[in-house]
Amino acid sequence: MAIDNLLWWQRGIIYQIYPRSFRDSNGDGIGDLPGITSKLDYLGWLGIDAIWLSPICPSPMVDFGYDVSNYTDVDPIFGTLDDFDEMVREAHRRDIRVIFDFVPNHTSDQHPWFIESRKSRDNPKRDWYIWHDARPDGSPPNNWVSSFGGSGWTWDEQTQQFYFHEFFEQQPDLNWRNPEVRAAMYDALRFWLDRGVDGFRLDAVWFLMKDERLRDNPPNPEYSGDMSPNKKLIAAYNSDRNDMFTVLREMRDVANEYDDRLLIGELYLPIDRLMAYYGPTGDILQMPHNFHLLRQSWDAVHIRATIDLYAGRLPDFAWPNWVLSNHDNPRMASRIGPGQARVAAMLLLTLRGTPTLYYADELGLPDVDIPSEHIQDPEEHTMPGHHAGRDPERTPMQWDASPHAGFTSGTPWLPVSHDYTTLNVEHQKNDPHSMLTMQHRLIALRRSEPALTDGLYAPVLSDGDLVAYTRESSDRSFLMVLNLGSNSQELSLTRLGRQGRIVLNTRLDREGEAVSGSIALRGDEGVVVRLD
Ligand code: GLC
Ligand code: CA
């Protein structure tokens, strides 16, 4: 397929912004929409095509915006609807699309719908949520646990029933079997589509439908004591249900009322199940988010297998995508170390499929230690001892060497990293060998070479710590060789029978080097070779 025939989200690179942490414009220590608008030039320079914003709707912020109390407004912490419109306008002016994070599975317990719903058993909104009687002994209706630990059921004294919440108890799950709920949520989607958003990232979407009979989940045979408590059971009856596809198809119909809009789904599912969310003919989600690199142990054997299993299972009509990190998982620079973080960035930006970058990963920002008195994420408290808290990967973007890394003139809601005077955009932009320079150049290379967007992917057999593959279009071929270990390695090219020249390496010091016969890599090194 010629690259001109691809849609914007197939050609593009998506950049996830955690709005609280990108740029604070008014000194309250919390990032906001005008702050994002003021940094669009940076994103244009970086070369990304779309921003996905974690939730910005009004919220009591128990789960920092993933507990929505009004689907059709902006939380005052982030600004106003006018600020939103301005941001969208300014983004579009720079050819940057805007992807809105929509939270369909649950609302805040402060949403007027839930406030109504819990008033009485015969309230018209009662059935908008999942209410159920206790068992005869007073215990919850079934054994389902919350993803954030503890029972998924909370008892309501006033109406003497339990309600279900997949996440915190302040996040009651909506009842998607109720047509009124569906209609209200589709109207909320239209509200943002009308304002010009180019797509949605649908939050926690694999939990949307639950077993109507509320059957108990089975124990997980793989469970061991060091796993988080929510892994004790297999989520057989409260997640990934086939009747979900009806609902998702309806959401796609809503998106299809507009031109060229994208639906991404957050789905932590095995590869085979993930593929089902494209729909049998690609009629459901265009992009079921692929977290398989993010969850995989970082060694060549597993990464090779993961890439090829995903590529092999992908239906012909489906477009692939890759995610390395996000606001719920440790940052790459901490998970695999700074050297490998460069290798990982090269992998993400040269595989076939839309990459999603997480803000500040382009700087190699590590997880930042949060002193216990500054902990914000309640998950740290609901699952103590499991390092479940997500604050370390949500710290402010580091712009320059001024106090608080130029993020805020006030006190940031989470601390910046101790080495921010050098680990920042301004410093790295001026350093020809920095992580930012490397990613900037990789992105530029990807944008200028259609083979890196749409070229055929093929693995090159390798062993040891190497991951190698080619990307080929009719007129250009590239070979990527990545060393996932810290010792030097060599790949023989005799089988491939090709030679070429290095166009980019992770340390930015081998450009132009001729390659034939074999290629040697230092530890933690990756190279992109243009084949003759
Ligand atoms: C998703 C979000 C996560 C949030 C959860 C509940 O997994 O990515 O941050 O806590 O949904 O909404
Ligand atoms: Ca602010």
mmCIF file with all atom_site columns, N, CA and C in Angstrom, residues 244-303:
data_model
loop_
_atom_site.group_PDB
_atom_site.id
_atom_site.type_symbol
_atom_site.label_atom_id
_atom_site.label_alt_id
_atom_site.label_comp_id
_atom_site.label_asym_id
_atom_site.label_entity_id
_atom_site.label_seq_id
_atom_site.pdbx_PDB_ins_code
_atom_site.Cartn_x
_atom_site.Cartn_y
_atom_site.Cartn_z
_atom_site.occupancy
_atom_site.B_iso_or_equiv
_atom_site.pdbx_formal_charge
_atom_site.auth_seq_id
_atom_site.auth_comp_id
_atom_site.auth_asym_id
_atom_site.auth_atom_id
_atom_site.pdbx_PDB_model_num
ATOM 1   N N  . MET A 1 244 ? -19.724 -7.581  24.646 1.00 0.00 ? 244 MET A N  1
ATOM 2   C CA . MET A 1 244 ? -19.147 -6.247  24.591 1.00 0.00 ? 244 MET A CA 1
ATOM 3   C C  . MET A 1 244 ? -19.064 -5.706  23.171 1.00 0.00 ? 244 MET A C  1
ATOM 4   N N  . PHE A 1 245 ? -18.927 -6.617  22.204 1.00 0.00 ? 245 PHE A N  1
ATOM 5   C CA . PHE A 1 245 ? -18.689 -6.154  20.835 1.00 0.00 ? 245 PHE A CA 1
ATOM 6   C C  . PHE A 1 245 ? -19.886 -5.383  20.278 1.00 0.00 ? 245 PHE A C  1
ATOM 7   N N  . THR A 1 246 ? -21.067 -5.739  20.727 1.00 0.00 ? 246 THR A N  1
ATOM 8   C CA . THR A 1 246 ? -22.256 -4.985  20.297 1.00 0.00 ? 246 THR A CA 1
ATOM 9   C C  . THR A 1 246 ? -22.100 -3.518  20.686 1.00 0.00 ? 246 THR A C  1
ATOM 10  N N  . VAL A 1 247 ? -21.697 -3.311  21.932 1.00 0.00 ? 247 VAL A N  1
ATOM 11  C CA . VAL A 1 247 ? -21.572 -1.946  22.428 1.00 0.00 ? 247 VAL A CA 1
ATOM 12  C C  . VAL A 1 247 ? -20.452 -1.199  21.694 1.00 0.00 ? 247 VAL A C  1
ATOM 13  N N  . LEU A 1 248 ? -19.325 -1.868  21.531 1.00 0.00 ? 248 LEU A N  1
ATOM 14  C CA . LEU A 1 248 ? -18.199 -1.192  20.870 1.00 0.00 ? 248 LEU A CA 1
ATOM 15  C C  . LEU A 1 248 ? -18.527 -0.857  19.417 1.00 0.00 ? 248 LEU A C  1
ATOM 16  N N  . ARG A 1 249 ? -19.295 -1.753  18.801 1.00 0.00 ? 249 ARG A N  1
ATOM 17  C CA . ARG A 1 249 ? -19.694 -1.480  17.417 1.00 0.00 ? 249 ARG A CA 1
ATOM 18  C C  . ARG A 1 249 ? -20.609 -0.243  17.368 1.00 0.00 ? 249 ARG A C  1
ATOM 19  N N  . GLU A 1 250 ? -21.437 -0.106  18.375 1.00 0.00 ? 250 GLU A N  1
ATOM 20  C CA . GLU A 1 250 ? -22.286 1.099   18.428 1.00 0.00 ? 250 GLU A CA 1
ATOM 21  C C  . GLU A 1 250 ? -21.422 2.358   18.591 1.00 0.00 ? 250 GLU A C  1
ATOM 22  N N  . MET A 1 251 ? -20.364 2.249   19.392 1.00 0.00 ? 251 MET A N  1
ATOM 23  C CA . MET A 1 251 ? -19.478 3.413   19.550 1.00 0.00 ? 251 MET A CA 1
ATOM 24  C C  . MET A 1 251 ? -18.799 3.741   18.224 1.00 0.00 ? 251 MET A C  1
ATOM 25  N N  . ARG A 1 252 ? -18.418 2.681   17.506 1.00 0.00 ? 252 ARG A N  1
ATOM 26  C CA . ARG A 1 252 ? -17.801 2.907   16.197 1.00 0.00 ? 252 ARG A CA 1
ATOM 27  C C  . ARG A 1 252 ? -18.801 3.575   15.246 1.00 0.00 ? 252 ARG A C  1
ATOM 28  N N  . ASP A 1 253 ? -20.068 3.175   15.343 1.00 0.00 ? 253 ASP A N  1
ATOM 29  C CA . ASP A 1 253 ? -21.089 3.825   14.507 1.00 0.00 ? 253 ASP A CA 1
ATOM 30  C C  . ASP A 1 253 ? -21.161 5.318   14.818 1.00 0.00 ? 253 ASP A C  1
ATOM 31  N N  . VAL A 1 254 ? -21.055 5.649   16.102 1.00 0.00 ? 254 VAL A N  1
ATOM 32  C CA . VAL A 1 254 ? -21.076 7.067   16.474 1.00 0.00 ? 254 VAL A CA 1
ATOM 33  C C  . VAL A 1 254 ? -19.871 7.775   15.851 1.00 0.00 ? 254 VAL A C  1
ATOM 34  N N  . ALA A 1 255 ? -18.698 7.173   15.997 1.00 0.00 ? 255 ALA A N  1
ATOM 35  C CA . ALA A 1 255 ? -17.492 7.792   15.410 1.00 0.00 ? 255 ALA A CA 1
ATOM 36  C C  . ALA A 1 255 ? -17.638 7.926   13.894 1.00 0.00 ? 255 ALA A C  1
ATOM 37  N N  . ASN A 1 256 ? -18.280 6.945   13.288 1.00 0.00 ? 256 ASN A N  1
ATOM 38  C CA . ASN A 1 256 ? -18.442 6.960   11.827 1.00 0.00 ? 256 ASN A CA 1
ATOM 39  C C  . ASN A 1 256 ? -19.443 8.012   11.342 1.00 0.00 ? 256 ASN A C  1
ATOM 40  N N  . GLU A 1 257 ? -20.190 8.595   12.277 1.00 0.00 ? 257 GLU A N  1
ATOM 41  C CA . GLU A 1 257 ? -21.046 9.707   11.863 1.00 0.00 ? 257 GLU A CA 1
ATOM 42  C C  . GLU A 1 257 ? -20.191 10.897  11.451 1.00 0.00 ? 257 GLU A C  1
ATOM 43  N N  . TYR A 1 258 ? -18.902 10.846  11.787 1.00 0.00 ? 258 TYR A N  1
ATOM 44  C CA . TYR A 1 258 ? -17.966 11.930  11.485 1.00 0.00 ? 258 TYR A CA 1
ATOM 45  C C  . TYR A 1 258 ? -16.873 11.360  10.575 1.00 0.00 ? 258 TYR A C  1
ATOM 46  N N  . ASP A 1 259 ? -16.081 12.276  9.967  1.00 0.00 ? 259 ASP A N  1
ATOM 47  C CA . ASP A 1 259 ? -15.015 11.818  9.067  1.00 0.00 ? 259 ASP A CA 1
ATOM 48  C C  . ASP A 1 259 ? -13.800 11.357  9.837  1.00 0.00 ? 259 ASP A C  1
ATOM 49  N N  . ASP A 1 260 ? -13.251 10.224  9.467  1.00 0.00 ? 260 ASP A N  1
ATOM 50  C CA . ASP A 1 260 ? -11.861 9.948   9.784  1.00 0.00 ? 260 ASP A CA 1
ATOM 51  C C  . ASP A 1 260 ? -11.502 9.947   11.266 1.00 0.00 ? 260 ASP A C  1
ATOM 52  N N  . ARG A 1 261 ? -12.441 9.492   12.105 1.00 0.00 ? 261 ARG A N  1
ATOM 53  C CA . ARG A 1 261 ? -12.157 9.523   13.550 1.00 0.00 ? 261 ARG A CA 1
ATOM 54  C C  . ARG A 1 261 ? -11.664 8.153   14.007 1.00 0.00 ? 261 ARG A C  1
ATOM 55  N N  . LEU A 1 262 ? -10.880 8.188   15.066 1.00 0.00 ? 262 LEU A N  1
ATOM 56  C CA . LEU A 1 262 ? -10.167 6.992   15.506 1.00 0.00 ? 262 LEU A CA 1
ATOM 57  C C  . LEU A 1 262 ? -10.670 6.516   16.860 1.00 0.00 ? 262 LEU A C  1
ATOM 58  N N  . LEU A 1 263 ? -10.819 5.199   17.013 1.00 0.00 ? 263 LEU A N  1
ATOM 59  C CA . LEU A 1 263 ? -11.099 4.627   18.325 1.00 0.00 ? 263 LEU A CA 1
ATOM 60  C C  . LEU A 1 263 ? -9.952  3.718   18.754 1.00 0.00 ? 263 LEU A C  1
ATOM 61  N N  . ILE A 1 264 ? -9.333  4.100   19.859 1.00 0.00 ? 264 ILE A N  1
ATOM 62  C CA . ILE A 1 264 ? -8.297  3.273   20.477 1.00 0.00 ? 264 ILE A CA 1
ATOM 63  C C  . ILE A 1 264 ? -8.936  2.637   21.702 1.00 0.00 ? 264 ILE A C  1
ATOM 64  N N  . GLY A 1 265 ? -8.633  1.388   21.988 1.00 0.00 ? 265 GLY A N  1
ATOM 65  C CA . GLY A 1 265 ? -9.155  0.784   23.206 1.00 0.00 ? 265 GLY A CA 1
ATOM 66  C C  . GLY A 1 265 ? -8.025  0.396   24.135 1.00 0.00 ? 265 GLY A C  1
ATOM 67  N N  . GLU A 1 266 ? -8.184  0.703   25.410 1.00 0.00 ? 266 GLU A N  1
ATOM 68  C CA . GLU A 1 266 ? -7.225  0.192   26.392 1.00 0.00 ? 266 GLU A CA 1
ATOM 69  C C  . GLU A 1 266 ? -7.594  -1.254  26.690 1.00 0.00 ? 266 GLU A C  1
ATOM 70  N N  . LEU A 1 267 ? -6.707  -2.186  26.356 1.00 0.00 ? 267 LEU A N  1
ATOM 71  C CA . LEU A 1 267 ? -7.017  -3.612  26.490 1.00 0.00 ? 267 LEU A CA 1
ATOM 72  C C  . LEU A 1 267 ? -5.791  -4.388  26.951 1.00 0.00 ? 267 LEU A C  1
ATOM 73  N N  . TYR A 1 268 ? -5.772  -4.772  28.195 1.00 0.00 ? 268 TYR A N  1
ATOM 74  C CA . TYR A 1 268 ? -4.693  -5.650  28.666 1.00 0.00 ? 268 TYR A CA 1
ATOM 75  C C  . TYR A 1 268 ? -5.157  -7.088  28.488 1.00 0.00 ? 268 TYR A C  1
ATOM 76  N N  . LEU A 1 269 ? -4.967  -7.611  27.276 1.00 0.00 ? 269 LEU A N  1
ATOM 77  C CA . LEU A 1 269 ? -5.454  -8.948  26.957 1.00 0.00 ? 269 LEU A CA 1
ATOM 78  C C  . LEU A 1 269 ? -4.393  -9.708  26.165 1.00 0.00 ? 269 LEU A C  1
ATOM 79  N N  . PRO A 1 270 ? -4.457  -11.053 26.210 1.00 0.00 ? 270 PRO A N  1
ATOM 80  C CA . PRO A 1 270 ? -3.530  -11.841 25.394 1.00 0.00 ? 270 PRO A CA 1
ATOM 81  C C  . PRO A 1 270 ? -3.703  -11.515 23.905 1.00 0.00 ? 270 PRO A C  1
ATOM 82  N N  . ILE A 1 271 ? -2.651  -11.719 23.130 1.00 0.00 ? 271 ILE A N  1
ATOM 83  C CA . ILE A 1 271 ? -2.657  -11.321 21.718 1.00 0.00 ? 271 ILE A CA 1
ATOM 84  C C  . ILE A 1 271 ? -3.875  -11.871 20.970 1.00 0.00 ? 271 ILE A C  1
ATOM 85  N N  . ASP A 1 272 ? -4.196  -13.126 21.172 1.00 0.00 ? 272 ASP A N  1
ATOM 86  C CA . ASP A 1 272 ? -5.317  -13.691 20.424 1.00 0.00 ? 272 ASP A CA 1
ATOM 87  C C  . ASP A 1 272 ? -6.634  -12.988 20.730 1.00 0.00 ? 272 ASP A C  1
ATOM 88  N N  . ARG A 1 273 ? -6.848  -12.667 21.972 1.00 0.00 ? 273 ARG A N  1
ATOM 89  C CA . ARG A 1 273 ? -8.081  -11.970 22.344 1.00 0.00 ? 273 ARG A CA 1
ATOM 90  C C  . ARG A 1 273 ? -8.080  -10.522 21.844 1.00 0.00 ? 273 ARG A C  1
ATOM 91  N N  . LEU A 1 274 ? -6.910  -9.916  21.896 1.00 0.00 ? 274 LEU A N  1
ATOM 92  C CA . LEU A 1 274 ? -6.775  -8.528  21.451 1.00 0.00 ? 274 LEU A CA 1
ATOM 93  C C  . LEU A 1 274 ? -7.282  -8.368  20.025 1.00 0.00 ? 274 LEU A C  1
ATOM 94  N N  . MET A 1 275 ? -6.939  -9.330  19.183 1.00 0.00 ? 275 MET A N  1
ATOM 95  C CA . MET A 1 275 ? -7.282  -9.238  17.767 1.00 0.00 ? 275 MET A CA 1
ATOM 96  C C  . MET A 1 275 ? -8.798  -9.194  17.552 1.00 0.00 ? 275 MET A C  1
ATOM 97  N N  . ALA A 1 276 ? -9.541  -9.805  18.460 1.00 0.00 ? 276 ALA A N  1
ATOM 98  C CA . ALA A 1 276 ? -10.998 -9.818  18.312 1.00 0.00 ? 276 ALA A CA 1
ATOM 99  C C  . ALA A 1 276 ? -11.585 -8.412  18.342 1.00 0.00 ? 276 ALA A C  1
ATOM 100 N N  . TYR A 1 277 ? -10.864 -7.493  18.989 1.00 0.00 ? 277 TYR A N  1
ATOM 101 C CA . TYR A 1 277 ? -11.405 -6.139  19.155 1.00 0.00 ? 277 TYR A CA 1
ATOM 102 C C  . TYR A 1 277 ? -11.292 -5.273  17.900 1.00 0.00 ? 277 TYR A C  1
ATOM 103 N N  . TYR A 1 278 ? -10.578 -5.785  16.881 1.00 0.00 ? 278 TYR A N  1
ATOM 104 C CA . TYR A 1 278 ? -10.637 -5.104  15.587 1.00 0.00 ? 278 TYR A CA 1
ATOM 105 C C  . TYR A 1 278 ? -12.008 -5.343  14.946 1.00 0.00 ? 278 TYR A C  1
ATOM 106 N N  . GLY A 1 279 ? -12.655 -6.432  15.374 1.00 0.00 ? 279 GLY A N  1
ATOM 107 C CA . GLY A 1 279 ? -13.903 -6.833  14.716 1.00 0.00 ? 279 GLY A CA 1
ATOM 108 C C  . GLY A 1 279 ? -13.580 -7.715  13.530 1.00 0.00 ? 279 GLY A C  1
ATOM 109 N N  . PRO A 1 280 ? -14.531 -8.573  13.143 1.00 0.00 ? 280 PRO A N  1
ATOM 110 C CA . PRO A 1 280 ? -14.246 -9.565  12.099 1.00 0.00 ? 280 PRO A CA 1
ATOM 111 C C  . PRO A 1 280 ? -13.844 -8.951  10.760 1.00 0.00 ? 280 PRO A C  1
ATOM 112 N N  . THR A 1 281 ? -14.257 -7.718  10.516 1.00 0.00 ? 281 THR A N  1
ATOM 113 C CA . THR A 1 281 ? -13.859 -7.074  9.259  1.00 0.00 ? 281 THR A CA 1
ATOM 114 C C  . THR A 1 281 ? -13.221 -5.717  9.514  1.00 0.00 ? 281 THR A C  1
ATOM 115 N N  . GLY A 1 282 ? -12.728 -5.521  10.729 1.00 0.00 ? 282 GLY A N  1
ATOM 116 C CA . GLY A 1 282 ? -12.154 -4.213  11.053 1.00 0.00 ? 282 GLY A CA 1
ATOM 117 C C  . GLY A 1 282 ? -13.233 -3.194  11.381 1.00 0.00 ? 282 GLY A C  1
ATOM 118 N N  . ASP A 1 283 ? -14.398 -3.678  11.791 1.00 0.00 ? 283 ASP A N  1
ATOM 119 C CA . ASP A 1 283 ? -15.530 -2.776  11.989 1.00 0.00 ? 283 ASP A CA 1
ATOM 120 C C  . ASP A 1 283 ? -15.706 -2.345  13.447 1.00 0.00 ? 283 ASP A C  1
ATOM 121 N N  . ILE A 1 284 ? -14.749 -2.712  14.319 1.00 0.00 ? 284 ILE A N  1
ATOM 122 C CA . ILE A 1 284 ? -14.920 -2.310  15.719 1.00 0.00 ? 284 ILE A CA 1
ATOM 123 C C  . ILE A 1 284 ? -13.865 -1.250  16.066 1.00 0.00 ? 284 ILE A C  1
ATOM 124 N N  . LEU A 1 285 ? -12.789 -1.607  16.762 1.00 0.00 ? 285 LEU A N  1
ATOM 125 C CA . LEU A 1 285 ? -11.791 -0.588  17.103 1.00 0.00 ? 285 LEU A CA 1
ATOM 126 C C  . LEU A 1 285 ? -10.703 -0.567  16.033 1.00 0.00 ? 285 LEU A C  1
ATOM 127 N N  . GLN A 1 286 ? -10.302 0.631   15.588 1.00 0.00 ? 286 GLN A N  1
ATOM 128 C CA . GLN A 1 286 ? -9.187  0.670   14.637 1.00 0.00 ? 286 GLN A CA 1
ATOM 129 C C  . GLN A 1 286 ? -7.881  0.302   15.336 1.00 0.00 ? 286 GLN A C  1
ATOM 130 N N  . MET A 1 287 ? -7.830  0.577   16.640 1.00 0.00 ? 287 MET A N  1
ATOM 131 C CA . MET A 1 287 ? -6.577  0.369   17.332 1.00 0.00 ? 287 MET A CA 1
ATOM 132 C C  . MET A 1 287 ? -6.747  -0.175  18.746 1.00 0.00 ? 287 MET A C  1
ATOM 133 N N  . PRO A 1 288 ? -6.891  -1.493  18.893 1.00 0.00 ? 288 PRO A N  1
ATOM 134 C CA . PRO A 1 288 ? -6.849  -2.061  20.246 1.00 0.00 ? 288 PRO A CA 1
ATOM 135 C C  . PRO A 1 288 ? -5.401  -1.907  20.746 1.00 0.00 ? 288 PRO A C  1
ATOM 136 N N  . HIS A 1 289 ? -5.205  -1.105  21.759 1.00 0.00 ? 289 HIS A N  1
ATOM 137 C CA . HIS A 1 289 ? -3.824  -0.814  22.188 1.00 0.00 ? 289 HIS A CA 1
ATOM 138 C C  . HIS A 1 289 ? -3.063  -2.098  22.511 1.00 0.00 ? 289 HIS A C  1
ATOM 139 N N  . ASN A 1 290 ? -1.874  -2.178  21.960 1.00 0.00 ? 290 ASN A N  1
ATOM 140 C CA . ASN A 1 290 ? -1.053  -3.381  22.105 1.00 0.00 ? 290 ASN A CA 1
ATOM 141 C C  . ASN A 1 290 ? 0.018   -3.146  23.169 1.00 0.00 ? 290 ASN A C  1
ATOM 142 N N  . PHE A 1 291 ? -0.179  -3.748  24.337 1.00 0.00 ? 291 PHE A N  1
ATOM 143 C CA . PHE A 1 291 ? 0.743   -3.558  25.463 1.00 0.00 ? 291 PHE A CA 1
ATOM 144 C C  . PHE A 1 291 ? 1.737   -4.696  25.599 1.00 0.00 ? 291 PHE A C  1
ATOM 145 N N  . HIS A 1 292 ? 1.897   -5.500  24.555 1.00 0.00 ? 292 HIS A N  1
ATOM 146 C CA . HIS A 1 292 ? 2.688   -6.706  24.741 1.00 0.00 ? 292 HIS A CA 1
ATOM 147 C C  . HIS A 1 292 ? 4.180   -6.470  24.913 1.00 0.00 ? 292 HIS A C  1
ATOM 148 N N  . LEU A 1 293 ? 4.701   -5.359  24.401 1.00 0.00 ? 293 LEU A N  1
ATOM 149 C CA . LEU A 1 293 ? 6.115   -5.060  24.686 1.00 0.00 ? 293 LEU A CA 1
ATOM 150 C C  . LEU A 1 293 ? 6.268   -4.517  26.094 1.00 0.00 ? 293 LEU A C  1
ATOM 151 N N  . LEU A 1 294 ? 5.233   -3.839  26.520 1.00 0.00 ? 294 LEU A N  1
ATOM 152 C CA . LEU A 1 294 ? 5.251   -3.173  27.822 1.00 0.00 ? 294 LEU A CA 1
ATOM 153 C C  . LEU A 1 294 ? 5.226   -4.192  28.966 1.00 0.00 ? 294 LEU A C  1
ATOM 154 N N  . ARG A 1 295 ? 4.545   -5.291  28.729 1.00 0.00 ? 295 ARG A N  1
ATOM 155 C CA . ARG A 1 295 ? 4.395   -6.283  29.786 1.00 0.00 ? 295 ARG A CA 1
ATOM 156 C C  . ARG A 1 295 ? 5.452   -7.383  29.725 1.00 0.00 ? 295 ARG A C  1
ATOM 157 N N  . GLN A 1 296 ? 6.178   -7.445  28.591 1.00 0.00 ? 296 GLN A N  1
ATOM 158 C CA . GLN A 1 296 ? 7.086   -8.559  28.355 1.00 0.00 ? 296 GLN A CA 1
ATOM 159 C C  . GLN A 1 296 ? 8.420   -8.346  29.084 1.00 0.00 ? 296 GLN A C  1
ATOM 160 N N  . SER A 1 297 ? 9.041   -9.448  29.548 1.00 0.00 ? 297 SER A N  1
ATOM 161 C CA . SER A 1 297 ? 10.359  -9.262  30.142 1.00 0.00 ? 297 SER A CA 1
ATOM 162 C C  . SER A 1 297 ? 11.326  -8.875  29.019 1.00 0.00 ? 297 SER A C  1
ATOM 163 N N  . TRP A 1 298 ? 12.233  -7.967  29.340 1.00 0.00 ? 298 TRP A N  1
ATOM 164 C CA . TRP A 1 298 ? 13.041  -7.317  28.312 1.00 0.00 ? 298 TRP A CA 1
ATOM 165 C C  . TRP A 1 298 ? 14.283  -8.151  27.993 1.00 0.00 ? 298 TRP A C  1
ATOM 166 N N  . ASP A 1 299 ? 14.083  -9.228  27.260 1.00 0.00 ? 299 ASP A N  1
ATOM 167 C CA . ASP A 1 299 ? 15.229  -9.972  26.755 1.00 0.00 ? 299 ASP A CA 1
ATOM 168 C C  . ASP A 1 299 ? 14.903  -10.375 25.324 1.00 0.00 ? 299 ASP A C  1
ATOM 169 N N  . ALA A 1 300 ? 15.960  -10.623 24.557 1.00 0.00 ? 300 ALA A N  1
ATOM 170 C CA . ALA A 1 300 ? 15.788  -10.799 23.115 1.00 0.00 ? 300 ALA A CA 1
ATOM 171 C C  . ALA A 1 300 ? 14.845  -11.959 22.801 1.00 0.00 ? 300 ALA A C  1
ATOM 172 N N  . VAL A 1 301 ? 14.924  -13.041 23.562 1.00 0.00 ? 301 VAL A N  1
ATOM 173 C CA . VAL A 1 301 ? 14.088  -14.211 23.266 1.00 0.00 ? 301 VAL A CA 1
ATOM 174 C C  . VAL A 1 301 ? 12.605  -13.844 23.352 1.00 0.00 ? 301 VAL A C  1
ATOM 175 N N  . HIS A 1 302 ? 12.237  -13.171 24.426 1.00 0.00 ? 302 HIS A N  1
ATOM 176 C CA . HIS A 1 302 ? 10.825  -12.821 24.600 1.00 0.00 ? 302 HIS A CA 1
ATOM 177 C C  . HIS A 1 302 ? 10.375  -11.726 23.631 1.00 0.00 ? 302 HIS A C  1
ATOM 178 N N  . ILE A 1 303 ? 11.242  -10.748 23.418 1.00 0.00 ? 303 ILE A N  1
ATOM 179 C CA . ILE A 1 303 ? 10.831  -9.634  22.545 1.00 0.00 ? 303 ILE A CA 1
ATOM 180 C C  . ILE A 1 303 ? 10.671  -10.127 21.106 1.00 0.00 ? 303 ILE A C  1
#
